[in-house]
PDB file of C-alpha atoms in Angstrom:
ATOM      1  CA  ALA G   1     105.941 -40.762  19.092  1.00 92.00           C
ATOM      2  CA  VAL G   2     103.849 -37.952  17.695  1.00 96.00           C
ATOM      3  CA  TYR G   3     102.198 -35.578  20.163  1.00 94.00           C
ATOM      4  CA  VAL G   4      98.989 -34.116  18.714  1.00 92.00           C
ATOM      5  CA  PHE G   5      97.619 -30.864  20.127  1.00 88.00           C
ATOM      6  CA  MET G   6      94.118 -30.185  18.776  1.00 84.00           C
ATOM      7  CA  ASN G   7      93.180 -26.507  18.799  1.00 81.00           C
ATOM      8  CA  GLN G   8      89.559 -25.644  19.518  1.00 76.00           C
ATOM      9  CA  ALA G   9      88.077 -22.772  17.513  1.00 76.00           C
ATOM     10  CA  GLY G  10      88.833 -19.424  19.127  1.00 75.00           C
ATOM     11  CA  THR G  11      91.077 -20.847  21.855  1.00 80.00           C
ATOM     12  CA  SER G  12      94.749 -21.574  22.290  1.00 83.00           C
ATOM     13  CA  PHE G  13      96.391 -24.982  22.272  1.00 85.00           C
ATOM     14  CA  PRO G  14      95.824 -27.153  25.357  1.00 84.00           C
ATOM     15  CA  ALA G  15      98.652 -27.686  27.859  1.00 86.00           C
ATOM     16  CA  HIS G  16      98.634 -31.444  27.259  1.00 88.00           C
ATOM     17  CA  PRO G  17      98.433 -33.380  23.984  1.00 89.00           C
ATOM     18  CA  SER G  18      94.990 -34.433  22.807  1.00 87.00           C
ATOM     19  CA  LEU G  19      96.420 -37.605  21.300  1.00 92.00           C
ATOM     20  CA  LEU G  20      99.683 -39.533  21.307  1.00 94.00           C
ATOM     21  CA  LEU G  21     100.501 -41.621  18.211  1.00 97.00           C
ATOM     22  CA  HIS G  22     102.983 -44.451  18.650  1.00 95.00           C
ATOM     23  CA  GLY G  23     105.093 -46.391  16.193  1.00 96.00           C
ATOM     24  CA  PRO G  24     107.411 -49.363  16.591  1.00 96.00           C
ATOM     25  CA  SER G  25     110.460 -48.914  18.801  1.00 96.00           C
ATOM     26  CA  GLY G  26     113.550 -47.920  16.834  1.00 97.00           C
ATOM     27  CA  SER G  27     111.547 -46.949  13.731  1.00 98.00           C
ATOM     28  CA  ALA G  28     112.005 -43.167  14.175  1.00 98.00           C
ATOM     29  CA  PHE G  29     108.214 -42.921  13.872  1.00 98.00           C
ATOM     30  CA  GLY G  30     107.400 -39.216  13.710  1.00 98.00           C
ATOM     31  CA  LEU G  31     110.788 -38.084  12.382  1.00 98.00           C
ATOM     32  CA  SER G  32     108.751 -36.495   9.591  1.00 98.00           C
ATOM     33  CA  VAL G  33     105.136 -35.350   9.876  1.00 98.00           C
ATOM     34  CA  VAL G  34     103.191 -33.402   7.267  1.00 98.00           C
ATOM     35  CA  SER G  35      99.668 -32.235   6.557  1.00 96.00           C
ATOM     36  CA  ILE G  36      98.820 -33.858   3.234  1.00 96.00           C
ATOM     37  CA  GLY G  37      95.543 -32.133   2.458  1.00 93.00           C
ATOM     38  CA  ASP G  38      92.180 -33.829   2.289  1.00 92.00           C
ATOM     39  CA  ILE G  39      93.062 -37.041   0.437  1.00 90.00           C
ATOM     40  CA  ASN G  40      89.770 -38.820   1.158  1.00 87.00           C
ATOM     41  CA  GLN G  41      87.662 -35.751   0.274  1.00 85.00           C
ATOM     42  CA  ASP G  42      85.683 -35.690   3.546  1.00 88.00           C
ATOM     43  CA  GLY G  43      86.346 -32.014   4.275  1.00 90.00           C
ATOM     44  CA  PHE G  44      89.068 -32.606   6.909  1.00 93.00           C
ATOM     45  CA  GLN G  45      92.848 -32.339   6.563  1.00 94.00           C
ATOM     46  CA  ASP G  46      94.796 -35.618   6.772  1.00 96.00           C
ATOM     47  CA  ILE G  47      98.385 -36.242   7.879  1.00 97.00           C
ATOM     48  CA  ALA G  48     101.284 -38.524   6.991  1.00 98.00           C
ATOM     49  CA  VAL G  49     103.877 -39.733   9.513  1.00 99.00           C
ATOM     50  CA  GLY G  50     107.217 -41.201   8.457  1.00 99.00           C
ATOM     51  CA  ALA G  51     108.941 -44.162  10.119  1.00 99.00           C
ATOM     52  CA  PRO G  52     112.138 -44.369   8.036  1.00 99.00           C
ATOM     53  CA  PHE G  53     113.869 -47.046  10.104  1.00 98.00           C
ATOM     54  CA  GLU G  54     110.976 -49.521  10.195  1.00 98.00           C
ATOM     55  CA  GLY G  55     112.212 -52.077   7.677  1.00 97.00           C
ATOM     56  CA  LEU G  56     113.042 -50.130   4.526  1.00 98.00           C
ATOM     57  CA  GLY G  57     110.776 -47.363   5.809  1.00 98.00           C
ATOM     58  CA  LYS G  58     107.052 -46.789   6.114  1.00 99.00           C
ATOM     59  CA  VAL G  59     104.628 -43.896   5.858  1.00 99.00           C
ATOM     60  CA  TYR G  60     101.503 -43.934   8.013  1.00 99.00           C
ATOM     61  CA  ILE G  61      98.402 -42.114   6.722  1.00 98.00           C
ATOM     62  CA  TYR G  62      95.839 -40.782   9.217  1.00 98.00           C
ATOM     63  CA  HIS G  63      92.460 -39.423   8.070  1.00 96.00           C
ATOM     64  CA  SER G  64      91.123 -36.746  10.377  1.00 94.00           C
ATOM     65  CA  SER G  65      87.435 -36.146  10.996  1.00 92.00           C
ATOM     66  CA  SER G  66      85.164 -33.940  13.088  1.00 88.00           C
ATOM     67  CA  LYS G  67      86.341 -36.033  16.053  1.00 88.00           C
ATOM     68  CA  GLY G  68      90.037 -35.367  15.343  1.00 88.00           C
ATOM     69  CA  LEU G  69      92.638 -37.984  14.437  1.00 93.00           C
ATOM     70  CA  PRO G  70      92.173 -41.706  15.035  1.00 94.00           C
ATOM     71  CA  ARG G  71      94.690 -43.682  17.095  1.00 94.00           C
ATOM     72  CA  GLN G  72      95.277 -46.143  14.258  1.00 96.00           C
ATOM     73  CA  PRO G  73      96.318 -45.245  10.699  1.00 98.00           C
ATOM     74  CA  GLN G  74      93.931 -45.811   7.812  1.00 97.00           C
ATOM     75  CA  GLN G  75      96.802 -46.788   5.524  1.00 97.00           C
ATOM     76  CA  VAL G  76     100.449 -47.818   5.849  1.00 98.00           C
ATOM     77  CA  ILE G  77     102.713 -47.516   2.810  1.00 98.00           C
ATOM     78  CA  HIS G  78     105.625 -49.973   2.980  1.00 98.00           C
ATOM     79  CA  GLY G  79     108.872 -48.957   1.290  1.00 98.00           C
ATOM     80  CA  GLU G  80     109.775 -52.578   0.509  1.00 97.00           C
ATOM     81  CA  LYS G  81     106.547 -53.039  -1.459  1.00 97.00           C
ATOM     82  CA  LEU G  82     107.431 -50.268  -3.916  1.00 97.00           C
ATOM     83  CA  GLY G  83     109.950 -52.459  -5.747  1.00 94.00           C
ATOM     84  CA  LEU G  84     112.677 -49.820  -5.981  1.00 95.00           C
ATOM     85  CA  PRO G  85     116.193 -51.313  -5.872  1.00 95.00           C
ATOM     86  CA  GLY G  86     118.353 -49.704  -3.187  1.00 96.00           C
ATOM     87  CA  LEU G  87     115.477 -47.918  -1.460  1.00 97.00           C
ATOM     88  CA  ALA G  88     116.050 -47.448   2.273  1.00 98.00           C
ATOM     89  CA  THR G  89     114.834 -45.001   4.932  1.00 98.00           C
ATOM     90  CA  PHE G  90     111.620 -44.403   2.961  1.00 98.00           C
ATOM     91  CA  GLY G  91     109.669 -41.726   4.856  1.00 98.00           C
ATOM     92  CA  TYR G  92     112.697 -39.776   6.089  1.00 98.00           C
ATOM     93  CA  SER G  93     111.166 -36.621   4.628  1.00 98.00           C
ATOM     94  CA  LEU G  94     107.623 -35.809   3.515  1.00 98.00           C
ATOM     95  CA  SER G  95     106.084 -33.013   1.466  1.00 97.00           C
ATOM     96  CA  GLY G  96     102.337 -32.688   1.021  1.00 95.00           C
ATOM     97  CA  GLN G  97      99.584 -30.239   0.106  1.00 91.00           C
ATOM     98  CA  MET G  98     100.441 -30.273  -3.605  1.00 92.00           C
ATOM     99  CA  ASP G  99      98.639 -31.511  -6.699  1.00 92.00           C
ATOM    100  CA  VAL G 100     101.434 -32.517  -9.054  1.00 92.00           C
ATOM    101  CA  ASP G 101      99.234 -34.193 -11.675  1.00 89.00           C
ATOM    102  CA  GLU G 102      96.515 -31.481 -11.533  1.00 89.00           C
ATOM    103  CA  ASN G 103      93.631 -33.911 -10.894  1.00 85.00           C
ATOM    104  CA  PHE G 104      92.324 -31.942  -7.861  1.00 85.00           C
ATOM    105  CA  TYR G 105      93.582 -34.565  -5.396  1.00 88.00           C
ATOM    106  CA  PRO G 106      96.578 -33.835  -3.130  1.00 92.00           C
ATOM    107  CA  ASP G 107      99.735 -35.853  -3.811  1.00 95.00           C
ATOM    108  CA  LEU G 108     102.546 -36.793  -1.407  1.00 97.00           C
ATOM    109  CA  LEU G 109     106.287 -36.666  -2.048  1.00 97.00           C
ATOM    110  CA  VAL G 110     108.321 -39.069   0.124  1.00 98.00           C
ATOM    111  CA  GLY G 111     112.091 -38.795   0.524  1.00 98.00           C
ATOM    112  CA  SER G 112     114.793 -41.134   1.776  1.00 98.00           C
ATOM    113  CA  LEU G 113     118.494 -41.105   2.558  1.00 97.00           C
ATOM    114  CA  SER G 114     119.144 -43.572  -0.280  1.00 96.00           C
ATOM    115  CA  ASP G 115     118.914 -40.995  -3.087  1.00 92.00           C
ATOM    116  CA  HIS G 116     115.298 -41.883  -3.890  1.00 95.00           C
ATOM    117  CA  ILE G 117     112.193 -39.762  -3.847  1.00 96.00           C
ATOM    118  CA  VAL G 118     108.777 -41.275  -4.445  1.00 97.00           C
ATOM    119  CA  LEU G 119     105.730 -39.385  -5.680  1.00 97.00           C
ATOM    120  CA  LEU G 120     102.528 -40.948  -4.345  1.00 96.00           C
ATOM    121  CA  ARG G 121      99.576 -39.722  -6.382  1.00 93.00           C
ATOM    122  CA  ALA G 122      96.153 -39.629  -4.755  1.00 87.00           C
ATOM    123  CA  ARG G 123      93.419 -41.380  -6.673  1.00 81.00           C
ATOM    124  CA  PRO G 124      89.773 -40.404  -7.081  1.00 79.00           C
ATOM    125  CA  VAL G 125      87.458 -41.176  -4.198  1.00 77.00           C
ATOM    126  CA  ILE G 126      84.437 -43.361  -4.946  1.00 82.00           C
ATOM    127  CA  ASN G 127      81.423 -42.944  -2.663  1.00 78.00           C
ATOM    128  CA  ILE G 128      78.830 -45.720  -2.350  1.00 84.00           C
ATOM    129  CA  VAL G 129      75.517 -43.856  -2.283  1.00 82.00           C
ATOM    130  CA  HIS G 130      72.865 -46.587  -2.042  1.00 82.00           C
ATOM    131  CA  LYS G 131      73.287 -50.292  -1.448  1.00 86.00           C
ATOM    132  CA  THR G 132      71.138 -53.351  -0.942  1.00 90.00           C
ATOM    133  CA  LEU G 133      72.237 -56.866  -0.082  1.00 87.00           C
ATOM    134  CA  VAL G 134      69.785 -59.741  -0.311  1.00 89.00           C
ATOM    135  CA  ALA G 135      70.604 -63.361   0.524  1.00 85.00           C
ATOM    136  CA  ARG G 136      68.246 -66.185  -0.437  1.00 83.00           C
ATOM    137  CA  PRO G 137      67.372 -68.145   1.572  1.00 81.00           C
ATOM    138  CA  ALA G 138      67.697 -65.811   4.555  1.00 81.00           C
ATOM    139  CA  VAL G 139      68.270 -68.779   6.892  1.00 83.00           C
ATOM    140  CA  LEU G 140      70.614 -71.539   5.690  1.00 77.00           C
ATOM    141  CA  ASP G 141      70.075 -75.238   6.239  1.00 78.00           C
ATOM    142  CA  PRO G 142      73.444 -76.979   5.643  1.00 77.00           C
ATOM    143  CA  ALA G 143      71.592 -80.168   4.726  1.00 78.00           C
ATOM    144  CA  LEU G 144      70.198 -78.429   1.636  1.00 74.00           C
ATOM    145  CA  CYS G 145      73.583 -77.177   0.395  1.00 76.00           C
ATOM    146  CA  THR G 146      75.095 -78.721  -2.731  1.00 76.00           C
ATOM    147  CA  ALA G 147      78.672 -78.766  -3.983  1.00 77.00           C
ATOM    148  CA  THR G 148      77.935 -75.805  -6.243  1.00 75.00           C
ATOM    149  CA  SER G 149      75.982 -73.463  -3.979  1.00 71.00           C
ATOM    150  CA  CYS G 150      73.621 -73.171  -1.077  1.00 76.00           C
ATOM    151  CA  VAL G 151      72.879 -69.459  -1.084  1.00 79.00           C
ATOM    152  CA  GLN G 152      72.200 -66.837  -3.714  1.00 82.00           C
ATOM    153  CA  VAL G 153      73.413 -63.301  -2.973  1.00 86.00           C
ATOM    154  CA  GLU G 154      72.308 -60.191  -4.807  1.00 90.00           C
ATOM    155  CA  LEU G 155      74.198 -56.925  -4.331  1.00 90.00           C
ATOM    156  CA  CYS G 156      73.048 -53.646  -5.860  1.00 92.00           C
ATOM    157  CA  PHE G 157      74.689 -50.276  -5.350  1.00 89.00           C
ATOM    158  CA  ALA G 158      75.016 -46.810  -6.816  1.00 88.00           C
ATOM    159  CA  TYR G 159      78.150 -44.694  -6.582  1.00 86.00           C
ATOM    160  CA  ASN G 160      79.588 -41.339  -7.454  1.00 81.00           C
ATOM    161  CA  GLN G 161      83.117 -40.045  -7.806  1.00 78.00           C
ATOM    162  CA  SER G 162      84.261 -37.099  -5.740  1.00 72.00           C
ATOM    163  CA  ALA G 163      85.230 -34.261  -8.044  1.00 64.00           C
ATOM    164  CA  GLY G 164      88.267 -33.199  -6.053  1.00 61.00           C
ATOM    165  CA  ASN G 165      87.335 -30.110  -4.106  1.00 53.00           C
ATOM    166  CA  PRO G 166      84.240 -31.155  -2.086  1.00 45.00           C
TER     167      PRO G 166
END
């Protein structure tokens, strides 16, 4: 388990944890924990938590916000899905807050006990700015549906890419 103590501005840490994060039993969830920078470019620092004995190992990504950390991760990176022969205990060690490829997004280095390290590079964040969704007809009558279609959907949106440092 990971015990999270959220400090309020100008005060000391509370006596009891603000949040308790749990992983699967026997996974060593929380053996490694690291601040990874602001990977989703929302202005708040995010964290990664290793669970090296869950399968071939996993890393849980939590995005913080003005409300603190969520109870559930926003992303789970599975060691077995990386396709590296011999990889085991993925997530045993973590190193964050670095920009290895100099694209203004923080990257994450993940270690294991199987002589592998994995560099996970953060990718640009796309923000949907405006969107409209129109379905015609607005109310469907299944009797009017054909084998090809019974509804027409139009989706329009605008987006921008975060430039790295918000």
